[in-house]
Amino acid sequence: MRVETAQAHYDVVIVGGGLVGASFACMLADQLAATPVKILVTEAIESLQASSSFDARTTALSYGSQQLYARLGLWEALAAYATPIHKIHVSDRGHFGAARIDQAEVGVEALGYVAENQHLGVVLTQALQDVEAIDYLCPAKITQMLPTPEGMQVQLQGRTGAAQSISAGLVVLADGGKSSLSASAGIRQQVTEYEQSAIIANVAFSDEHRNIAYERFTDSGPLAVLPLRELQGESRGALIWTVSQDDAKAMMELQDAQFLEALQARFGHRLGMFTKIGARACYPLRLTVANEQVRPGLVLLGNVAHSLHPVAGQGLNLALRDADVLAHTLLRAYTQGQQFGQMSVLQNYLAAQSDDQLLTTRFSHYTTRLFSNKHPALVWARKFGLFSIDLVPLFKRSFARQAMGLVTPKKHSA
Ligand SMILES: Cc1cc2nc3c(=O)[nH]c(=O)nc-3n(C[C@H](O)[C@H](O)[C@H](O)COP(=O)(O)OP(=O)(O)OC[C@H]3O[C@@H](n4cnc5c(N)ncnc54)[C@H](O)[C@@H]3O)c2cc1C
């Protein structure tokens, strides 16, 4: 429910109504639907367009994430804008060898879905306003948080600029990778610079994409073209092109025609000719992992907890699995009469998700490293790797399960 002012106390305050904060709020409200628990979501940025989560990017939602949204009753609205991925085609430019993962072999309807972040934003923001247990305050920026024996005291600055103090049993920090609140709480981030940037844009091409997601590893970094819905009869895809930081600046300055020419040369003709490109945006890439994710009364979720290279489309999908397990953990705490902010409760959550976080972070980090290195031994290794994926069904299935977000053996064990 959209509110103009906040109450003095909430059981859970979620800082940030971006992709992760909004999704978690819906999951928590769903889990705690039979309880009187009250949730506040504060989002600093009013416009969906300007918000860092709901910008011009597209997101590859794994099959696992689709299942989560379906359980919340949100998939019907999201599906209207999402494009199913039926095949993933992974290749290494200049090297023989390609891996193909097919939905039919894995036995699912789709390997994943491609959704435009703005559409995700429309659906999730509406859901925040529809759910009775959620108070959605926007624009409202949390400026300070202080631990108390009962949880946390937060200061917020609303539309009028007036400050308000709110107590919370638990604060869920989902304020993104540039979180000033975690920094001022003294939570440090381990940062690995990739010295790469991702250039993203929507592109049109002459051939049909046939619901194939292409991941092409080039000597400058991975290049992905994900299938999008047709628009005005044109075949479209979402381009995510990772290049060195030095190249990124020059490539952002290219005219559209020159950029498309460079893209065609790198990608080849699997989609025919590239004919059009929308607005380009550039994101510097680094791996950041917070050295603490839980404290009494506080838990970090989404990019503030871990922010990954977008190479295999894992960042949001991992955060949604975290959010799902956290929501289950809090339901269990409620039924056992435990406080949400109790350290043992939050440690249970972390223990249940730590393997998944480690595995997924390593998967995206080492894939990035392996495919961006030109050393001849690595070239052979990855050529062999691609053959292995294609030829060994068991390995292929485990690769597919990771990419589809179906890896969580310890899930819900908290
Ligand atoms: C180029 C690119 C492509 C990607 N593709 C994929 C993909 O295909 N699949 C995938 O799974 N992941 C992908 N990701 C990762 C995914 O985008 C992130 O995991 C996701 O955006 C993280 O969302 P978040 O809500 O944690 O953070 P953010 O998106 O940064 O949202 C944080 C929100 O908090 C708000 N906020 C900040 N401070 C405050 C405050 N003090 N008070 C109130 N509100 C505040 C902000 O306004 C913002 O709305 C990609 C990332 C990039 C860069």
GROMACS .gro file of C-alpha atoms and ligand atoms in nm:
model
  467
    1MET     CA    1   0.000   0.000   0.000
    2ARG     CA    2   0.145   0.339  -0.093
    3VAL     CA    3   0.168   0.565   0.212
    4GLU     CA    4   0.257   0.930   0.257
    5THR     CA    5   0.400   0.894   0.607
    6ALA     CA    6   0.549   0.605   0.796
    7GLN     CA    7   0.436   0.464   1.129
    8ALA     CA    8   0.669   0.491   1.430
    9HIS     CA    9   0.748   0.117   1.432
   10TYR     CA   10   0.770  -0.172   1.182
   11ASP     CA   11   0.866  -0.535   1.223
   12VAL     CA   12   1.080  -0.514   0.910
   13VAL     CA   13   1.211  -0.205   0.729
   14ILE     CA   14   1.347  -0.268   0.377
   15VAL     CA   15   1.583   0.003   0.256
   16GLY     CA   16   1.558   0.022  -0.123
   17GLY     CA   17   1.262  -0.069  -0.344
   18GLY     CA   18   1.477  -0.180  -0.638
   19LEU     CA   19   1.466  -0.524  -0.799
   20VAL     CA   20   1.582  -0.702  -0.486
   21GLY     CA   21   1.412  -0.493  -0.214
   22ALA     CA   22   1.076  -0.499  -0.393
   23SER     CA   23   1.096  -0.872  -0.469
   24PHE     CA   24   1.193  -0.955  -0.112
   25ALA     CA   25   0.908  -0.744   0.028
   26CYS     CA   26   0.660  -0.945  -0.181
   27MET     CA   27   0.816  -1.277  -0.074
   28LEU     CA   28   0.811  -1.180   0.294
   29ALA     CA   29   0.453  -1.056   0.282
   30ASP     CA   30   0.357  -1.382   0.113
   31GLN     CA   31   0.531  -1.597   0.375
   32LEU     CA   32   0.389  -1.395   0.665
   33ALA     CA   33   0.042  -1.345   0.512
   34ALA     CA   34  -0.133  -1.508   0.808
   35THR     CA   35   0.042  -1.284   1.064
   36PRO     CA   36   0.000  -0.919   1.168
   37VAL     CA   37   0.363  -0.841   1.073
   38LYS     CA   38   0.407  -0.494   0.915
   39ILE     CA   39   0.670  -0.422   0.653
   40LEU     CA   40   0.797  -0.082   0.537
   41VAL     CA   41   0.971  -0.038   0.201
   42THR     CA   42   1.148   0.294   0.150
   43GLU     CA   43   1.274   0.389  -0.194
   44ALA     CA   44   1.479   0.704  -0.245
   45ILE     CA   45   1.402   0.758  -0.615
   46GLU     CA   46   1.049   0.836  -0.729
   47SER     CA   47   1.065   0.780  -1.103
   48LEU     CA   48   1.082   0.424  -1.232
   49GLN     CA   49   1.288   0.553  -1.523
   50ALA     CA   50   1.561   0.705  -1.310
   51SER     CA   51   1.585   0.432  -1.050
   52SER     CA   52   1.906   0.236  -1.071
   53SER     CA   53   1.726  -0.099  -1.069
   54PHE     CA   54   1.454  -0.024  -1.324
   55ASP     CA   55   1.670   0.131  -1.595
   56ALA     CA   56   1.721   0.042  -1.962
   57ARG     CA   57   1.886  -0.293  -1.882
   58THR     CA   58   1.735  -0.632  -1.944
   59THR     CA   59   1.763  -0.922  -1.705
   60ALA     CA   60   1.787  -1.291  -1.783
   61LEU     CA   61   1.563  -1.447  -1.521
   62SER     CA   62   1.651  -1.807  -1.450
   63TYR     CA   63   1.389  -2.079  -1.453
   64GLY     CA   64   1.421  -2.082  -1.072
   65SER     CA   65   1.343  -1.707  -1.051
   66GLN     CA   66   1.042  -1.750  -1.280
   67GLN     CA   67   0.914  -2.018  -1.043
   68LEU     CA   68   0.956  -1.779  -0.747
   69TYR     CA   69   0.759  -1.502  -0.918
   70ALA     CA   70   0.492  -1.755  -1.021
   71ARG     CA   71   0.453  -1.860  -0.657
   72LEU     CA   72   0.395  -1.493  -0.565
   73GLY     CA   73   0.125  -1.463  -0.832
   74LEU     CA   74   0.335  -1.208  -1.024
   75TRP     CA   75   0.438  -1.421  -1.317
   76GLU     CA   76   0.124  -1.364  -1.520
   77ALA     CA   77   0.190  -0.990  -1.528
   78LEU     CA   78   0.564  -1.039  -1.589
   79ALA     CA   79   0.513  -1.303  -1.860
   80ALA     CA   80   0.335  -1.050  -2.081
   81TYR     CA   81   0.673  -0.880  -2.126
   82ALA     CA   82   0.916  -1.169  -2.089
   83THR     CA   83   1.070  -1.372  -2.370
   84PRO     CA   84   1.142  -1.741  -2.308
   85ILE     CA   85   1.490  -1.877  -2.378
   86HIS     CA   86   1.465  -2.216  -2.548
   87LYS     CA   87   1.834  -2.260  -2.627
   88ILE     CA   88   2.161  -2.119  -2.500
   89HIS     CA   89   2.441  -2.110  -2.753
   90VAL     CA   90   2.788  -2.054  -2.608
   91SER     CA   91   3.081  -2.002  -2.844
   92ASP     CA   92   3.434  -1.874  -2.837
   93ARG     CA   93   3.522  -1.635  -3.119
   94GLY     CA   94   3.815  -1.753  -3.328
   95HIS     CA   95   3.810  -2.101  -3.173
   96PHE     CA   96   3.644  -2.418  -3.282
   97GLY     CA   97   3.391  -2.541  -3.029
   98ALA     CA   98   3.046  -2.438  -2.919
   99ALA     CA   99   2.811  -2.554  -2.646
  100ARG     CA  100   2.439  -2.570  -2.694
  101ILE     CA  101   2.194  -2.620  -2.414
  102ASP     CA  102   1.842  -2.703  -2.518
  103GLN     CA  103   1.529  -2.671  -2.308
  104ALA     CA  104   1.401  -3.007  -2.436
  105GLU     CA  105   1.713  -3.191  -2.316
  106VAL     CA  106   1.686  -3.037  -1.971
  107GLY     CA  107   1.314  -3.111  -1.959
  108VAL     CA  108   1.177  -2.765  -1.880
  109GLU     CA  109   0.943  -2.527  -2.062
  110ALA     CA  110   1.217  -2.261  -2.092
  111LEU     CA  111   1.577  -2.233  -1.973
  112GLY     CA  112   1.503  -1.882  -1.854
  113TYR     CA  113   1.324  -1.562  -1.954
  114VAL     CA  114   1.447  -1.224  -2.069
  115ALA     CA  115   1.269  -0.930  -1.911
  116GLU     CA  116   1.326  -0.558  -1.954
  117ASN     CA  117   1.405  -0.399  -1.616
  118GLN     CA  118   1.152  -0.122  -1.672
  119HIS     CA  119   0.874  -0.379  -1.706
  120LEU     CA  120   0.995  -0.564  -1.398
  121GLY     CA  121   0.981  -0.226  -1.223
  122VAL     CA  122   0.622  -0.158  -1.329
  123VAL     CA  123   0.502  -0.498  -1.203
  124LEU     CA  124   0.701  -0.502  -0.879
  125THR     CA  125   0.618  -0.143  -0.785
  126GLN     CA  126   0.250  -0.214  -0.844
  127ALA     CA  127   0.275  -0.524  -0.624
  128LEU     CA  128   0.424  -0.315  -0.341
  129GLN     CA  129   0.117  -0.094  -0.361
  130ASP     CA  130  -0.132  -0.381  -0.376
  131VAL     CA  131  -0.016  -0.575  -0.072
  132GLU     CA  132  -0.187  -0.479   0.253
  133ALA     CA  133   0.101  -0.581   0.482
  134ILE     CA  134   0.346  -0.353   0.300
  135ASP     CA  135   0.374   0.021   0.348
  136TYR     CA  136   0.554   0.162   0.044
  137LEU     CA  137   0.704   0.505   0.103
  138CYS     CA  138   0.855   0.677  -0.201
  139PRO     CA  139   1.047   0.900  -0.232
  140ALA     CA  140   1.198   0.838   0.110
  141LYS     CA  141   1.565   0.804   0.180
  142ILE     CA  142   1.706   0.634   0.487
  143THR     CA  143   1.987   0.860   0.604
  144GLN     CA  144   2.104   0.684   0.918
  145MET     CA  145   2.065   0.358   1.109
  146LEU     CA  146   2.162   0.293   1.469
  147PRO     CA  147   2.147  -0.042   1.649
  148THR     CA  148   1.919  -0.063   1.955
  149PRO     CA  149   1.855  -0.353   2.196
  150GLU     CA  150   1.525  -0.424   2.009
  151GLY     CA  151   1.665  -0.398   1.655
  152MET     CA  152   1.741  -0.074   1.471
  153GLN     CA  153   1.645   0.292   1.475
  154VAL     CA  154   1.644   0.448   1.129
  155GLN     CA  155   1.618   0.812   1.021
  156LEU     CA  156   1.431   0.881   0.703
  157GLN     CA  157   1.389   1.186   0.488
  158GLY     CA  158   1.062   1.195   0.299
  159ARG     CA  159   0.910   1.395   0.013
  160THR     CA  160   0.898   1.720   0.206
  161GLY     CA  161   1.253   1.684   0.334
  162ALA     CA  162   1.126   1.647   0.690
  163ALA     CA  163   1.314   1.388   0.898
  164GLN     CA  164   1.141   1.102   1.080
  165SER     CA  165   1.274   0.843   1.319
  166ILE     CA  166   1.141   0.483   1.298
  167SER     CA  167   1.216   0.175   1.501
  168ALA     CA  168   1.245  -0.164   1.332
  169GLY     CA  169   1.281  -0.521   1.453
  170LEU     CA  170   1.495  -0.588   1.148
  171VAL     CA  171   1.644  -0.368   0.877
  172VAL     CA  172   1.696  -0.534   0.539
  173LEU     CA  173   1.950  -0.328   0.352
  174ALA     CA  174   1.878  -0.362  -0.021
  175ASP     CA  175   2.017  -0.025  -0.124
  176GLY     CA  176   2.244  -0.148  -0.404
  177GLY     CA  177   2.614  -0.160  -0.478
  178LYS     CA  178   2.684   0.202  -0.384
  179SER     CA  179   2.542   0.170  -0.032
  180SER     CA  180   2.653   0.461   0.184
  181LEU     CA  181   2.464   0.311   0.483
  182SER     CA  182   2.670  -0.009   0.488
  183ALA     CA  183   2.988   0.198   0.452
  184SER     CA  184   2.894   0.420   0.745
  185ALA     CA  185   2.815   0.108   0.950
  186GLY     CA  186   3.178   0.008   0.888
  187ILE     CA  187   3.093  -0.289   0.662
  188ARG     CA  188   3.378  -0.328   0.419
  189GLN     CA  189   3.357  -0.466   0.067
  190GLN     CA  190   3.610  -0.700  -0.093
  191VAL     CA  191   3.651  -0.560  -0.441
  192THR     CA  192   3.796  -0.733  -0.748
  193GLU     CA  193   3.825  -0.492  -1.038
  194TYR     CA  194   3.770  -0.653  -1.378
  195GLU     CA  195   3.883  -0.335  -1.554
  196GLN     CA  196   3.597  -0.400  -1.791
  197SER     CA  197   3.268  -0.225  -1.866
  198ALA     CA  198   2.943  -0.364  -2.000
  199ILE     CA  199   2.787  -0.172  -2.286
  200ILE     CA  200   2.417  -0.251  -2.306
  201ALA     CA  201   2.156  -0.162  -2.567
  202ASN     CA  202   1.862  -0.312  -2.748
  203VAL     CA  203   1.942  -0.413  -3.106
  204ALA     CA  204   1.731  -0.514  -3.407
  205PHE     CA  205   1.844  -0.769  -3.667
  206SER     CA  206   1.725  -0.919  -3.992
  207ASP     CA  207   1.676  -1.285  -3.887
  208GLU     CA  208   1.446  -1.433  -3.622
  209HIS     CA  209   1.616  -1.509  -3.291
  210ARG     CA  210   1.418  -1.835  -3.248
  211ASN     CA  211   1.440  -1.783  -2.870
  212ILE     CA  212   1.813  -1.852  -2.866
  213ALA     CA  213   2.036  -1.670  -2.615
  214TYR     CA  214   2.384  -1.622  -2.757
  215GLU     CA  215   2.685  -1.594  -2.530
  216ARG     CA  216   2.994  -1.534  -2.738
  217PHE     CA  217   3.335  -1.508  -2.574
  218THR     CA  218   3.562  -1.273  -2.762
  219ASP     CA  219   3.923  -1.176  -2.692
  220SER     CA  220   3.806  -0.848  -2.536
  221GLY     CA  221   3.537  -1.011  -2.317
  222PRO     CA  222   3.197  -1.182  -2.337
  223LEU     CA  223   2.925  -1.058  -2.570
  224ALA     CA  224   2.568  -1.171  -2.517
  225VAL     CA  225   2.259  -1.119  -2.731
  226LEU     CA  226   1.943  -1.226  -2.552
  227PRO     CA  227   1.608  -1.269  -2.731
  228LEU     CA  228   1.343  -0.997  -2.685
  229ARG     CA  229   0.982  -0.970  -2.800
  230GLU     CA  230   0.930  -0.845  -3.152
  231LEU     CA  231   0.842  -0.478  -3.177
  232GLN     CA  232   0.660  -0.342  -3.481
  233GLY     CA  233   0.753  -0.657  -3.676
  234GLU     CA  234   1.124  -0.625  -3.597
  235SER     CA  235   1.334  -0.903  -3.443
  236ARG     CA  236   1.503  -0.763  -3.133
  237GLY     CA  237   1.759  -0.865  -2.877
  238ALA     CA  238   1.932  -0.727  -2.569
  239LEU     CA  239   2.302  -0.672  -2.619
  240ILE     CA  240   2.543  -0.697  -2.325
  241TRP     CA  241   2.893  -0.641  -2.458
  242THR     CA  242   3.180  -0.653  -2.214
  243VAL     CA  243   3.486  -0.459  -2.323
  244SER     CA  244   3.798  -0.319  -2.157
  245GLN     CA  245   3.747   0.012  -1.979
  246ASP     CA  246   3.978   0.181  -2.230
  247ASP     CA  247   3.772   0.055  -2.525
  248ALA     CA  248   3.439   0.134  -2.358
  249LYS     CA  249   3.485   0.511  -2.376
  250ALA     CA  250   3.572   0.505  -2.746
  251MET     CA  251   3.289   0.264  -2.824
  252MET     CA  252   3.034   0.479  -2.645
  253GLU     CA  253   3.140   0.769  -2.867
  254LEU     CA  254   3.094   0.577  -3.195
  255GLN     CA  255   2.806   0.668  -3.424
  256ASP     CA  256   2.531   0.402  -3.428
  257ALA     CA  257   2.631   0.277  -3.775
  258GLN     CA  258   2.997   0.239  -3.674
  259PHE     CA  259   2.899   0.063  -3.353
  260LEU     CA  260   2.676  -0.183  -3.542
  261GLU     CA  261   2.959  -0.252  -3.785
  262ALA     CA  262   3.194  -0.335  -3.497
  263LEU     CA  263   2.924  -0.552  -3.339
  264GLN     CA  264   2.864  -0.740  -3.663
  265ALA     CA  265   3.236  -0.811  -3.698
  266ARG     CA  266   3.254  -0.948  -3.342
  267PHE     CA  267   2.928  -1.140  -3.333
  268GLY     CA  268   2.910  -1.273  -3.688
  269HIS     CA  269   2.591  -1.346  -3.882
  270ARG     CA  270   2.399  -1.593  -3.667
  271LEU     CA  271   2.120  -1.333  -3.642
  272GLY     CA  272   2.165  -1.203  -3.996
  273MET     CA  273   2.245  -0.831  -4.020
  274PHE     CA  274   2.219  -0.592  -3.725
  275THR     CA  275   1.995  -0.312  -3.848
  276LYS     CA  276   1.926  -0.080  -3.552
  277ILE     CA  277   2.042   0.005  -3.203
  278GLY     CA  278   1.867   0.186  -2.917
  279ALA     CA  279   2.027   0.407  -2.651
  280ARG     CA  280   2.356   0.268  -2.522
  281ALA     CA  281   2.452   0.265  -2.153
  282CYS     CA  282   2.781   0.169  -1.995
  283TYR     CA  283   2.841  -0.006  -1.657
  284PRO     CA  284   3.188  -0.049  -1.506
  285LEU     CA  285   3.227  -0.407  -1.379
  286ARG     CA  286   3.368  -0.536  -1.055
  287LEU     CA  287   3.304  -0.820  -0.815
  288THR     CA  288   3.219  -0.692  -0.468
  289VAL     CA  289   3.141  -0.907  -0.170
  290ALA     CA  290   3.054  -0.758   0.170
  291ASN     CA  291   3.271  -0.895   0.450
  292GLU     CA  292   2.965  -0.905   0.681
  293GLN     CA  293   2.611  -0.978   0.568
  294VAL     CA  294   2.439  -0.999   0.903
  295ARG     CA  295   2.456  -0.813   1.229
  296PRO     CA  296   2.201  -0.801   1.512
  297GLY     CA  297   1.896  -0.628   1.362
  298LEU     CA  298   2.053  -0.602   1.014
  299VAL     CA  299   2.082  -0.812   0.699
  300LEU     CA  300   2.229  -0.716   0.360
  301LEU     CA  301   2.053  -0.835   0.045
  302GLY     CA  302   2.123  -0.791  -0.328
  303ASN     CA  303   2.409  -0.587  -0.470
  304VAL     CA  304   2.509  -0.448  -0.131
  305ALA     CA  305   2.581  -0.807  -0.021
  306HIS     CA  306   2.737  -0.929  -0.346
  307SER     CA  307   2.760  -0.774  -0.687
  308LEU     CA  308   2.874  -1.005  -0.970
  309HIS     CA  309   2.998  -0.973  -1.326
  310PRO     CA  310   2.690  -1.005  -1.551
  311VAL     CA  311   2.858  -1.270  -1.768
  312ALA     CA  312   2.621  -1.554  -1.692
  313GLY     CA  313   2.325  -1.344  -1.571
  314GLN     CA  314   2.357  -1.457  -1.211
  315GLY     CA  315   2.341  -1.145  -0.989
  316LEU     CA  316   1.968  -1.095  -0.951
  317ASN     CA  317   1.893  -1.465  -0.969
  318LEU     CA  318   2.125  -1.533  -0.676
  319ALA     CA  319   1.977  -1.240  -0.480
  320LEU     CA  320   1.625  -1.377  -0.537
  321ARG     CA  321   1.728  -1.715  -0.398
  322ASP     CA  322   1.881  -1.535  -0.097
  323ALA     CA  323   1.558  -1.339  -0.054
  324ASP     CA  324   1.347  -1.653  -0.074
  325VAL     CA  325   1.553  -1.832   0.191
  326LEU     CA  326   1.554  -1.523   0.414
  327ALA     CA  327   1.173  -1.499   0.392
  328HIS     CA  328   1.141  -1.868   0.487
  329THR     CA  329   1.388  -1.821   0.774
  330LEU     CA  330   1.187  -1.527   0.911
  331LEU     CA  331   0.861  -1.723   0.891
  332ARG     CA  332   1.023  -2.001   1.088
  333ALA     CA  333   1.157  -1.751   1.345
  334TYR     CA  334   0.805  -1.608   1.379
  335THR     CA  335   0.645  -1.948   1.438
  336GLN     CA  336   0.912  -2.027   1.698
  337GLY     CA  337   0.859  -1.695   1.878
  338GLN     CA  338   1.207  -1.564   1.792
  339GLN     CA  339   1.290  -1.200   1.717
  340PHE     CA  340   1.357  -1.128   1.348
  341GLY     CA  341   1.673  -0.934   1.433
  342GLN     CA  342   1.815  -1.206   1.657
  343MET     CA  343   2.167  -1.297   1.546
  344SER     CA  344   2.103  -1.673   1.558
  345VAL     CA  345   1.805  -1.629   1.320
  346LEU     CA  346   2.012  -1.427   1.073
  347GLN     CA  347   2.303  -1.669   1.100
  348ASN     CA  348   2.064  -1.953   1.012
  349TYR     CA  349   1.977  -1.766   0.696
  350LEU     CA  350   2.340  -1.713   0.604
  351ALA     CA  351   2.433  -2.073   0.678
  352ALA     CA  352   2.154  -2.190   0.446
  353GLN     CA  353   2.267  -1.964   0.159
  354SER     CA  354   2.645  -1.950   0.194
  355ASP     CA  355   2.717  -2.250  -0.035
  356ASP     CA  356   2.494  -2.110  -0.308
  357GLN     CA  357   2.656  -1.765  -0.275
  358LEU     CA  358   3.006  -1.911  -0.293
  359LEU     CA  359   2.931  -2.143  -0.584
  360THR     CA  360   2.753  -1.876  -0.787
  361THR     CA  361   3.016  -1.609  -0.719
  362ARG     CA  362   3.295  -1.849  -0.821
  363PHE     CA  363   3.102  -1.965  -1.128
  364SER     CA  364   3.064  -1.610  -1.261
  365HIS     CA  365   3.416  -1.501  -1.153
  366TYR     CA  366   3.604  -1.794  -1.305
  367THR     CA  367   3.394  -1.794  -1.622
  368THR     CA  368   3.489  -1.429  -1.665
  369ARG     CA  369   3.858  -1.499  -1.601
  370LEU     CA  370   3.873  -1.812  -1.815
  371PHE     CA  371   3.714  -1.652  -2.118
  372SER     CA  372   3.893  -1.318  -2.106
  373ASN     CA  373   4.243  -1.465  -2.103
  374LYS     CA  374   4.437  -1.519  -2.425
  375HIS     CA  375   4.705  -1.750  -2.281
  376PRO     CA  376   4.738  -2.049  -2.525
  377ALA     CA  377   4.692  -2.303  -2.243
  378LEU     CA  378   4.365  -2.137  -2.142
  379VAL     CA  379   4.254  -2.120  -2.503
  380TRP     CA  380   4.298  -2.499  -2.520
  381ALA     CA  381   4.136  -2.549  -2.184
  382ARG     CA  382   3.824  -2.360  -2.275
  383LYS     CA  383   3.806  -2.520  -2.615
  384PHE     CA  384   3.809  -2.850  -2.435
  385GLY     CA  385   3.562  -2.709  -2.182
  386LEU     CA  386   3.315  -2.614  -2.450
  387PHE     CA  387   3.344  -2.956  -2.609
  388SER     CA  388   3.291  -3.113  -2.269
  389ILE     CA  389   2.973  -2.918  -2.210
  390ASP     CA  390   2.841  -3.023  -2.546
  391LEU     CA  391   2.942  -3.385  -2.533
  392VAL     CA  392   2.905  -3.494  -2.174
  393PRO     CA  393   2.535  -3.490  -2.083
  394LEU     CA  394   2.595  -3.497  -1.707
  395PHE     CA  395   2.829  -3.197  -1.714
  396LYS     CA  396   2.595  -3.017  -1.949
  397ARG     CA  397   2.305  -3.072  -1.715
  398SER     CA  398   2.499  -2.941  -1.416
  399PHE     CA  399   2.608  -2.633  -1.616
  400ALA     CA  400   2.246  -2.581  -1.719
  401ARG     CA  401   2.124  -2.620  -1.361
  402GLN     CA  402   2.366  -2.348  -1.246
  403ALA     CA  403   2.265  -2.115  -1.531
  404MET     CA  404   1.897  -2.185  -1.461
  405GLY     CA  405   1.929  -2.105  -1.093
  406LEU     CA  406   1.833  -2.451  -0.978
  407VAL     CA  407   2.131  -2.496  -0.746
  408THR     CA  408   2.037  -2.487  -0.384
  409PRO     CA  409   2.082  -2.819  -0.218
  410LYS     CA  410   2.064  -2.668   0.132
  411LYS     CA  411   1.769  -2.443   0.053
  412HIS     CA  412   1.507  -2.401   0.326
  413SER     CA  413   1.714  -2.602   0.567
  414ALA     CA  414   1.737  -2.306   0.807
  415LIG     C1  415   2.483  -0.473  -1.735
  415LIG     C2  416   2.421  -0.562  -1.631
  415LIG     C3  417   2.343  -0.670  -1.671
  415LIG     C4  418   2.288  -0.757  -1.575
  415LIG     N1  419   2.216  -0.864  -1.616
  415LIG     C5  420   2.170  -0.953  -1.525
  415LIG     C6  421   2.098  -1.069  -1.565
  415LIG     O1  422   2.078  -1.094  -1.684
  415LIG     N2  423   2.053  -1.156  -1.469
  415LIG     C7  424   2.075  -1.133  -1.337
  415LIG     O2  425   2.034  -1.217  -1.253
  415LIG     N3  426   2.140  -1.021  -1.295
  415LIG     C8  427   2.188  -0.932  -1.385
  415LIG     N4  428   2.253  -0.819  -1.343
  415LIG     C9  429   2.263  -0.792  -1.199
  415LIG    C10  430   2.137  -0.720  -1.148
  415LIG     O3  431   2.111  -0.607  -1.227
  415LIG    C11  432   2.157  -0.680  -1.002
  415LIG     O4  433   2.174  -0.800  -0.930
  415LIG    C12  434   2.037  -0.604  -0.945
  415LIG     O5  435   2.017  -0.484  -1.015
  415LIG    C13  436   2.060  -0.573  -0.798
  415LIG     O6  437   1.950  -0.502  -0.751
  415LIG     P1  438   1.948  -0.431  -0.609
  415LIG     O7  439   1.802  -0.409  -0.580
  415LIG     O8  440   2.032  -0.508  -0.512
  415LIG     O9  441   2.027  -0.295  -0.628
  415LIG     P2  442   1.989  -0.165  -0.710
  415LIG    O10  443   1.942  -0.207  -0.843
  415LIG    O11  444   2.107  -0.074  -0.707
  415LIG    O12  445   1.869  -0.101  -0.627
  415LIG    C14  446   1.891  -0.037  -0.504
  415LIG    C15  447   1.773   0.055  -0.476
  415LIG    O13  448   1.790   0.116  -0.347
  415LIG    C16  449   1.756   0.254  -0.354
  415LIG     N5  450   1.829   0.322  -0.246
  415LIG    C17  451   1.963   0.342  -0.236
  415LIG     N6  452   1.995   0.404  -0.122
  415LIG    C18  453   1.879   0.424  -0.054
  415LIG    C19  454   1.846   0.484   0.073
  415LIG     N7  455   1.941   0.531   0.152
  415LIG     N8  456   1.716   0.489   0.110
  415LIG    C20  457   1.618   0.437   0.029
  415LIG     N9  458   1.643   0.380  -0.092
  415LIG    C21  459   1.773   0.373  -0.133
  415LIG    C22  460   1.800   0.295  -0.494
  415LIG    O14  461   1.732   0.410  -0.538
  415LIG    C23  462   1.763   0.170  -0.577
  415LIG    O15  463   1.631   0.175  -0.627
  415LIG    C24  464   2.310  -0.732  -1.437
  415LIG    C25  465   2.386  -0.621  -1.397
  415LIG    C26  466   2.443  -0.539  -1.492
  415LIG    C27  467   2.526  -0.421  -1.447
   0.00000   0.00000   0.00000
